[in-house]
XYZ file of C-alpha atoms in Angstrom:
579
model
C 0.000 0.000 0.000
C 1.566 3.259 -1.139
C 1.430 6.162 1.323
C 1.696 9.562 -0.419
C 0.321 13.074 0.225
C -3.215 13.795 -0.979
C -3.580 17.512 -1.792
C -6.932 18.820 -3.104
C -5.999 22.404 -3.881
C -3.853 22.760 -7.063
C -2.006 25.841 -5.792
C -1.014 24.035 -2.632
C 0.424 21.185 -4.710
C 2.483 23.560 -6.882
C 3.737 25.335 -3.777
C 5.014 22.072 -2.258
C 6.721 20.980 -5.475
C 8.506 24.306 -5.837
C 9.784 24.326 -2.243
C 10.642 20.614 -2.077
C 11.563 19.458 -5.576
C 13.510 16.437 -4.220
C 10.859 15.291 -1.710
C 11.213 11.487 -1.345
C 8.251 9.219 -1.925
C 8.029 6.370 0.576
C 6.363 2.990 0.255
C 5.304 0.533 2.923
C 5.281 -2.286 0.361
C 6.338 -2.729 -3.248
C 3.601 -4.271 -5.411
C 4.161 -6.379 -8.508
C 2.857 -3.506 -10.623
C 5.231 -0.947 -9.107
C 8.927 -0.180 -9.372
C 11.423 1.635 -7.192
C 13.592 3.960 -9.291
C 16.703 6.009 -8.603
C 15.473 9.057 -10.496
C 12.317 9.427 -8.418
C 14.238 9.258 -5.128
C 11.792 6.619 -3.893
C 12.333 4.430 -0.819
C 10.579 1.688 1.138
C 10.203 2.348 4.873
C 9.416 -0.162 7.618
C 6.132 0.227 9.472
C 7.856 1.497 12.644
C 10.023 3.822 10.530
C 13.243 2.339 11.933
C 14.679 1.107 8.614
C 14.652 2.429 5.070
C 15.500 0.761 1.733
C 16.539 2.557 -1.408
C 19.323 3.344 -3.868
C 22.434 5.138 -2.606
C 25.996 6.097 -3.478
C 28.555 5.637 -0.649
C 30.631 8.737 0.053
C 32.200 10.212 -3.055
C 31.608 7.089 -5.147
C 29.684 7.444 -8.414
C 28.312 3.890 -8.268
C 24.766 3.086 -7.212
C 23.652 0.327 -4.859
C 20.372 -0.882 -3.381
C 20.679 -1.035 0.395
C 19.070 -0.733 3.812
C 19.967 1.829 6.486
C 18.627 3.235 9.759
C 16.064 5.921 8.972
C 16.099 7.651 12.366
C 19.875 7.834 12.741
C 21.331 10.970 11.114
C 24.687 9.289 10.492
C 23.911 7.109 7.478
C 24.630 3.534 8.596
C 24.173 0.830 5.955
C 23.270 -2.643 7.227
C 22.579 -4.511 3.954
C 23.526 -4.128 0.282
C 21.844 -6.118 -2.506
C 24.059 -5.614 -5.549
C 27.336 -5.111 -3.675
C 29.412 -6.809 -6.400
C 27.376 -5.513 -9.367
C 26.771 -1.776 -8.903
C 25.022 0.525 -11.329
C 27.437 2.860 -13.071
C 24.734 5.482 -13.714
C 21.665 6.691 -11.800
C 19.412 4.882 -14.220
C 18.096 1.754 -12.515
C 15.035 0.340 -10.797
C 13.855 -2.423 -8.449
C 10.930 -4.542 -9.680
C 9.102 -7.818 -9.182
C 9.490 -9.816 -12.387
C 6.922 -11.985 -14.129
C 8.742 -15.114 -12.889
C 8.235 -13.974 -9.264
C 11.717 -12.633 -8.563
C 12.974 -9.360 -7.192
C 15.524 -7.872 -9.571
C 17.498 -4.671 -10.157
C 17.393 -3.510 -13.755
C 20.067 -1.352 -15.397
C 18.205 0.792 -17.943
C 21.468 2.051 -19.440
C 22.503 -1.425 -20.591
C 19.023 -2.988 -20.554
C 20.276 -5.845 -18.357
C 19.496 -7.078 -14.830
C 22.400 -6.671 -12.392
C 20.911 -8.502 -9.411
C 18.106 -11.011 -8.757
C 16.738 -13.218 -5.979
C 17.064 -16.213 -8.359
C 13.946 -18.030 -7.142
C 12.292 -20.899 -8.997
C 8.805 -20.707 -7.488
C 6.908 -20.953 -10.767
C 3.563 -19.299 -11.374
C 1.946 -17.761 -8.314
C -1.815 -17.857 -7.754
C -1.703 -14.675 -5.670
C 0.203 -11.447 -6.342
C 3.587 -10.978 -4.704
C 4.680 -8.020 -2.617
C 8.048 -6.894 -1.252
C 8.088 -5.478 2.273
C 10.651 -4.059 4.683
C 9.897 -5.419 8.161
C 10.379 -3.589 11.447
C 13.554 -5.574 12.233
C 15.206 -4.584 8.939
C 14.431 -7.813 7.077
C 13.491 -7.217 3.417
C 11.121 -10.009 2.327
C 9.270 -11.208 -0.757
C 5.934 -12.857 0.052
C 2.434 -13.571 -1.190
C 0.038 -10.698 -0.693
C -2.501 -12.887 1.108
C -0.157 -14.511 3.688
C 3.112 -13.984 5.552
C 5.020 -16.939 4.109
C 8.361 -15.621 2.907
C 9.580 -16.746 -0.497
C 12.846 -14.881 0.029
C 14.373 -12.706 2.785
C 17.467 -10.548 3.048
C 18.299 -12.042 6.477
C 19.416 -15.189 4.642
C 21.951 -13.153 2.661
C 23.706 -10.744 5.069
C 26.532 -8.480 4.002
C 28.793 -7.129 6.757
C 26.239 -6.561 9.551
C 24.278 -8.885 11.832
C 21.012 -7.287 12.953
C 18.789 -8.465 15.824
C 16.920 -11.701 14.905
C 19.348 -12.364 12.035
C 21.279 -15.657 12.229
C 25.008 -16.055 11.782
C 25.717 -19.548 10.437
C 28.369 -21.615 8.745
C 27.461 -21.707 5.041
C 28.247 -19.161 2.335
C 24.865 -17.487 2.738
C 24.731 -16.849 6.482
C 28.248 -15.473 6.791
C 29.303 -11.872 7.367
C 31.731 -10.458 4.817
C 33.339 -7.038 5.128
C 33.232 -4.155 2.687
C 36.234 -3.796 0.391
C 36.928 -0.268 1.619
C 35.255 2.573 3.494
C 33.337 3.683 0.382
C 33.298 0.348 -1.459
C 30.564 -2.143 -0.384
C 31.878 -4.925 -2.645
C 32.927 -8.194 -0.981
C 36.033 -7.558 1.107
C 38.874 -9.687 2.409
C 37.449 -10.597 5.824
C 34.549 -12.804 6.866
C 33.028 -14.226 10.046
C 31.254 -17.568 10.240
C 30.720 -20.463 12.645
C 33.040 -23.456 12.383
C 31.290 -26.847 12.382
C 34.296 -29.157 12.451
C 34.783 -30.982 15.732
C 32.899 -29.333 18.605
C 30.925 -26.575 16.785
C 30.059 -24.491 19.827
C 33.506 -24.778 21.410
C 33.964 -21.012 21.636
C 30.411 -20.705 22.996
C 30.414 -21.375 26.752
C 26.745 -20.915 27.609
C 26.349 -17.151 27.760
C 29.078 -15.800 25.478
C 32.010 -16.694 23.251
C 35.076 -17.663 25.298
C 37.291 -15.456 23.125
C 35.265 -12.328 23.973
C 35.282 -11.751 27.764
C 33.697 -8.310 27.231
C 30.607 -10.034 25.813
C 28.777 -10.008 29.134
C 24.997 -10.401 29.631
C 23.083 -7.104 29.537
C 19.456 -6.325 30.314
C 18.619 -5.012 26.845
C 19.957 -7.955 24.808
C 19.541 -11.755 24.772
C 22.027 -14.075 23.042
C 20.901 -17.311 21.353
C 23.168 -20.139 20.230
C 21.786 -23.258 18.498
C 23.893 -26.340 17.750
C 21.843 -29.234 16.359
C 21.746 -31.607 13.404
C 19.612 -29.078 11.542
C 21.530 -25.875 12.201
C 24.469 -24.225 13.915
C 23.647 -20.542 14.375
C 24.200 -17.542 16.620
C 21.757 -14.652 16.955
C 20.694 -11.973 19.403
C 17.435 -10.247 20.265
C 16.757 -6.806 21.695
C 14.467 -6.518 24.724
C 14.325 -2.719 24.504
C 13.142 -1.444 21.100
C 14.697 1.991 21.586
C 18.239 0.525 21.783
C 20.044 0.092 18.448
C 22.890 -2.423 18.440
C 24.777 -4.095 15.587
C 27.471 -6.726 15.128
C 29.601 -6.116 12.049
C 32.863 -6.977 10.292
C 34.915 -3.936 9.291
C 36.999 -3.625 6.148
C 40.093 -3.528 8.403
C 39.406 -7.067 9.627
C 37.814 -6.612 13.056
C 34.459 -7.848 14.292
C 32.831 -5.281 16.535
C 29.739 -4.664 18.653
C 28.391 -1.097 18.507
C 25.500 0.690 20.208
C 23.906 3.934 19.091
C 24.091 6.620 21.803
C 21.207 8.994 21.188
C 22.398 11.720 23.574
C 25.803 11.903 21.870
C 24.447 11.207 18.368
C 27.199 8.677 17.686
C 27.964 4.966 17.584
C 29.886 3.624 20.613
C 32.087 0.570 20.215
C 31.521 -1.886 23.085
C 34.157 -4.427 22.052
C 36.117 -5.615 19.056
C 38.246 -8.595 18.017
C 41.066 -9.180 17.365
C 42.694 -6.776 19.822
C 46.379 -7.655 19.696
C 48.890 -10.207 18.460
C 47.646 -12.806 20.959
C 44.347 -12.997 19.068
C 46.090 -14.206 15.908
C 45.229 -17.828 15.173
C 47.855 -20.271 16.551
C 50.137 -17.350 17.388
C 51.931 -19.232 20.175
C 51.902 -22.711 18.632
C 51.044 -25.934 20.439
C 50.769 -25.826 24.249
C 51.604 -22.128 24.258
C 49.335 -19.301 25.355
C 49.338 -15.603 24.638
C 49.419 -12.970 27.352
C 49.557 -9.353 26.230
C 50.847 -8.307 29.671
C 54.094 -10.298 29.410
C 57.271 -9.909 27.343
C 57.428 -11.934 25.201
C 53.689 -12.303 24.812
C 53.859 -16.075 24.223
C 54.379 -18.417 27.171
C 54.408 -22.170 27.741
C 51.813 -23.928 29.872
C 53.219 -25.269 33.154
C 54.954 -28.585 32.494
C 55.999 -27.559 28.973
C 59.078 -25.840 27.583
C 59.908 -23.976 24.401
C 60.467 -26.203 21.400
C 63.080 -23.906 19.855
C 64.771 -21.317 22.072
C 66.467 -19.604 19.133
C 63.182 -19.018 17.317
C 61.575 -17.687 20.498
C 64.480 -15.270 20.920
C 63.658 -13.943 17.448
C 59.984 -13.594 18.488
C 58.915 -16.504 16.256
C 56.628 -18.357 18.641
C 54.786 -20.518 16.102
C 56.849 -23.641 16.941
C 55.158 -23.701 20.331
C 56.088 -25.815 23.324
C 56.811 -29.471 24.134
C 56.354 -31.568 27.258
C 59.141 -31.669 29.799
C 58.148 -35.205 30.768
C 56.298 -37.751 28.660
C 52.915 -38.928 29.952
C 53.017 -42.385 31.542
C 49.322 -43.250 31.117
C 49.466 -45.587 34.127
C 47.220 -43.653 36.473
C 50.054 -41.514 37.837
C 49.458 -38.559 35.503
C 47.571 -35.545 36.797
C 46.247 -32.177 35.720
C 47.136 -28.541 36.046
C 44.415 -25.933 35.731
C 45.170 -23.035 33.397
C 42.867 -20.273 34.588
C 41.064 -17.512 32.711
C 41.896 -18.513 29.150
C 40.224 -18.821 25.795
C 39.582 -22.488 25.091
C 41.913 -24.095 22.523
C 40.915 -24.855 18.952
C 38.104 -27.421 19.180
C 38.651 -29.219 15.869
C 39.926 -32.429 17.522
C 37.578 -32.753 20.487
C 35.095 -35.203 22.000
C 31.874 -33.869 23.512
C 29.671 -35.276 26.283
C 27.016 -32.901 27.599
C 25.650 -35.436 30.079
C 28.502 -35.502 32.600
C 30.102 -33.022 34.975
C 33.652 -31.886 35.594
C 34.679 -34.752 37.916
C 33.451 -37.402 35.488
C 35.170 -35.496 32.697
C 38.439 -35.606 34.654
C 38.187 -39.369 35.154
C 37.349 -39.881 31.490
C 40.395 -37.885 30.411
C 42.684 -39.600 32.928
C 41.708 -43.034 31.595
C 42.183 -41.981 27.961
C 45.833 -42.025 26.905
C 45.045 -39.725 23.951
C 43.394 -37.057 26.101
C 45.501 -33.949 26.610
C 43.000 -31.604 28.305
C 39.380 -31.168 29.329
C 36.946 -28.405 30.311
C 33.281 -27.646 30.880
C 31.160 -26.938 27.822
C 28.951 -24.520 29.768
C 30.204 -22.264 32.578
C 26.742 -21.272 33.832
C 25.475 -22.459 37.240
C 28.811 -23.848 38.350
C 29.637 -25.539 35.053
C 28.309 -28.560 33.160
C 29.131 -30.775 30.208
C 32.484 -32.141 29.125
C 34.758 -31.416 26.187
C 37.975 -33.423 25.798
C 40.937 -32.521 23.603
C 42.909 -35.241 21.826
C 46.205 -33.996 20.444
C 47.946 -30.637 20.584
C 46.392 -27.561 22.187
C 46.434 -24.519 19.906
C 45.128 -20.953 19.930
C 45.073 -20.302 23.690
C 45.299 -16.876 25.273
C 44.857 -15.642 28.829
C 42.551 -12.879 30.028
C 43.023 -10.891 33.253
C 39.237 -10.659 33.561
C 37.176 -13.398 31.964
C 38.039 -16.584 30.176
C 37.496 -20.142 31.364
C 39.436 -22.790 33.285
C 41.238 -25.392 31.164
C 42.560 -28.616 32.716
C 45.751 -29.828 31.005
C 47.163 -33.327 31.600
C 50.742 -33.461 32.902
C 53.177 -36.169 33.886
C 53.525 -36.761 37.623
C 57.073 -35.397 37.618
C 55.835 -32.001 36.430
C 53.133 -31.658 39.064
C 53.386 -30.080 42.494
C 51.033 -28.625 45.051
C 52.234 -25.044 44.737
C 49.557 -22.691 43.498
C 50.841 -20.412 40.749
C 49.331 -17.653 38.681
C 48.737 -20.035 35.811
C 48.161 -23.389 37.444
C 47.458 -25.474 40.520
C 47.093 -29.154 41.192
C 43.521 -30.292 40.916
C 42.021 -31.473 44.181
C 44.812 -30.159 46.389
C 42.431 -28.581 48.885
C 40.334 -31.744 48.940
C 43.447 -33.841 49.373
C 44.731 -31.846 52.337
C 41.318 -32.045 54.017
C 40.995 -35.799 53.573
C 44.599 -36.431 54.655
C 43.933 -34.424 57.796
C 40.819 -36.503 58.400
C 42.819 -39.713 57.955
C 45.356 -38.480 60.513
C 42.551 -37.818 63.005
C 41.198 -41.329 62.444
C 44.570 -42.955 63.042
C 45.380 -40.779 66.058
C 41.990 -41.528 67.640
C 42.568 -45.242 67.166
C 46.038 -45.058 68.690
C 44.723 -43.225 71.767
C 41.981 -45.815 72.270
C 44.465 -48.633 71.822
C 46.886 -47.077 74.317
C 44.140 -46.819 76.957
C 42.993 -50.397 76.460
C 46.539 -51.752 76.828
C 47.516 -49.746 79.928
C 47.308 -52.734 82.307
C 49.458 -55.024 80.185
C 52.761 -55.733 81.954
C 54.782 -56.481 78.819
C 54.304 -54.194 75.822
C 53.560 -55.649 72.404
C 57.022 -54.580 71.388
C 59.811 -52.843 73.234
C 58.268 -49.322 73.312
C 56.740 -50.316 69.958
C 59.827 -48.827 68.268
C 57.653 -45.931 67.079
C 53.973 -45.190 67.201
C 53.825 -45.226 63.409
C 55.203 -48.755 63.320
C 52.403 -50.055 65.538
C 49.747 -48.144 63.630
C 50.961 -49.527 60.309
C 50.985 -53.090 61.645
C 47.543 -52.946 63.279
C 45.854 -51.178 60.384
C 47.361 -53.665 57.925
C 46.105 -56.620 60.013
C 42.585 -55.207 60.234
C 42.637 -54.345 56.508
C 43.685 -57.888 55.514
C 40.906 -59.331 57.689
C 38.315 -57.057 56.062
C 37.779 -55.136 59.311
C 39.273 -51.811 58.257
C 36.235 -49.860 59.388
C 36.715 -51.092 62.992
C 39.791 -48.893 63.504
C 37.719 -45.732 63.093
C 36.725 -43.786 66.188
C 32.971 -44.189 66.892
C 32.627 -40.412 67.078
C 33.628 -40.116 63.425
C 31.285 -42.937 62.453
C 28.394 -41.198 64.200
C 26.181 -39.958 61.355
C 24.955 -37.080 63.485
C 28.424 -35.532 63.627
C 29.883 -36.508 60.261
C 28.692 -36.754 56.687
C 31.384 -39.306 55.808
C 30.255 -42.581 54.307
C 31.852 -45.958 55.033
C 33.281 -46.393 51.531
C 34.873 -42.937 51.725
C 36.658 -43.820 54.984
C 37.861 -47.153 53.604
C 39.094 -45.347 50.509
C 41.190 -43.018 52.699
C 42.672 -45.985 54.591
C 43.496 -47.759 51.327
C 45.306 -44.676 50.003
C 47.155 -44.289 53.308
C 48.448 -47.880 53.080
C 49.652 -47.259 49.541
C 51.708 -44.322 50.811
C 53.758 -46.571 53.170
C 54.601 -49.363 50.719
C 58.087 -50.906 50.841
C 58.995 -50.391 47.180
C 59.136 -46.863 45.751
C 57.354 -47.887 42.553
C 54.390 -49.069 44.641
C 54.033 -45.720 46.415
C 51.975 -43.096 44.534
C 53.415 -39.622 44.111
C 51.591 -36.745 45.762
C 49.883 -35.641 42.546
C 48.422 -39.141 42.108
C 47.278 -39.104 45.735
C 45.471 -35.848 45.027
C 43.687 -37.389 42.045
C 42.723 -40.473 44.078
C 41.333 -38.341 46.894
C 39.540 -35.901 44.633
C 37.798 -38.399 42.332
C 35.670 -41.355 43.364
C 35.851 -42.833 39.872
C 39.642 -43.244 39.789
C 40.675 -46.886 40.245
C 42.968 -47.507 43.244
C 45.297 -50.549 43.363
C 45.189 -52.902 46.326
C 47.987 -52.225 48.860
C 50.659 -54.733 49.827
C 52.027 -55.175 53.327
C 53.527 -51.876 54.564
C 57.279 -51.575 54.459
C 57.752 -51.005 58.207
C 55.803 -53.563 60.222
C 56.570 -55.534 63.365
C 58.154 -58.877 62.551
C 59.199 -57.878 59.015
C 62.767 -58.186 57.790
C 64.415 -55.012 56.635
C 64.955 -56.441 53.157
C 61.668 -58.311 52.932
C 59.223 -57.163 50.261
C 56.228 -58.720 48.577
C 58.370 -59.609 45.592
C 61.607 -60.503 47.434
C 61.243 -63.257 50.053
C 62.895 -62.828 53.418
C 64.972 -65.937 52.875
C 67.350 -63.911 50.715
C 68.967 -62.103 53.686
C 67.810 -63.959 56.812
C 71.321 -65.177 57.532
C 72.642 -61.665 57.754
C 70.063 -60.049 60.033
C 67.991 -61.035 63.051
C 64.524 -59.758 63.706
C 64.830 -58.416 67.245
C 62.480 -55.424 67.007
C 65.382 -52.958 67.190
C 65.367 -50.080 64.730
C 68.299 -50.326 62.317
C 69.647 -47.877 59.762
C 71.404 -49.061 56.623
C 73.232 -46.554 54.399
C 73.054 -47.494 50.736
C 73.924 -45.654 47.522
C 70.993 -44.673 45.281
């Protein structure tokens, strides 16, 4: 329906034409019998008068394009261009609906079409109309229903508007302008990657590589990853706020809001910011930190692959492990805090498990190099596991996500650093303290019960630890390990500990006092055992220092080997040997 002035007095009409010879004529819809021409300065305006569609020339350019811009914003801001790669060289063109039910731009100078929707809908029973919607979507539809035959939202240029979807194919991708005054397809594009874990950068409420992308009350983000589509979009909850996401001709993606009071666009964030945002800038197992010199660093437990190249500021070779993974249950993890997640091409996804189950899954997989939550909301959920090298990591002072990297036991310690700490260390210390209380309580009870005995079990028991080891081992072998626990601790009213948790602590404690060094777990493995109920724990052998045990007796070396040299008389002996 065309909306135009209706003047009844002829003199009034002449007066208006004389004063406003270039007065634009606006349409709400474009009918099949109408055309939008450059010469008439005609435009199509959305019903809420937010957006306007028409022909324009950018800056000082002499070429003509059909595009969409904000009508109410004085600074002309183009959000869509139809014929970006086929402009009109002269102001002699028009937009029409063809007889084969297509929108097309016709160049009257050369008598050729320069752009078309290229639909194959056949003959239509009802007339078609073209309409500019309130959200800036230019659509072609039947006049008697709202079913879209074609829409501009499926063919974005450099700008993502509210309700528009950013996808992975050639249609739903943002591509920059060639230059400031050249809307033709530029050198930079933004799309979603579908290889591996498609929503790897998306961590529930934002992209992990954009910490500034925080939730706001006027905007809602939507991310869909399914068999049918992988898309990102956003919706505005306040209609008076104008916000766009665009790719500039200089190669940055930016979020901008229109500030009405200042009559200007304000940039909220942009990417990339610095050299650390370059893809794979620091190579494998390296991370970028713009606050350090050099900006590339190695994850804890790794070292530079080529010192000479790093000295020349060529960090692409990355880092290598200091110690090879053993994959025998002794490996552990270091948490790299506040980082962008690595490239997710080679990943395995499981949304149904939490972080602890994810840790156990990675620990039992020799190919796993790291793991993290897929969603950081509400304490974290889901599991993503990396197999192979870790690339494209950078740290953020404010923002980012925790990444758990697998390390060999030799490269782990319990010292908390700025870039890593041993997983479960606080849990481990707590449980070890609890185990000490259990053993001490048992020893005190045992000492009281034996006070009337004239002859001690051993001559002053050599040490208290020796007696504790012997008694606990005897009860453990007889399947009575729970009987050594103080009744106060077992009282459910004063402790939330379960029986299997207490037995697990005792089992780990016995492993720590094994005779042979290879049977004793390192501290990092102890931490993993204490912090995860799913980690398998080997059965302990007889402790190395027990009453009645030969100094050289082990589970694998019978006491008969050295019985002629030593006597078992319950006296503590020290033997100095080279190692």
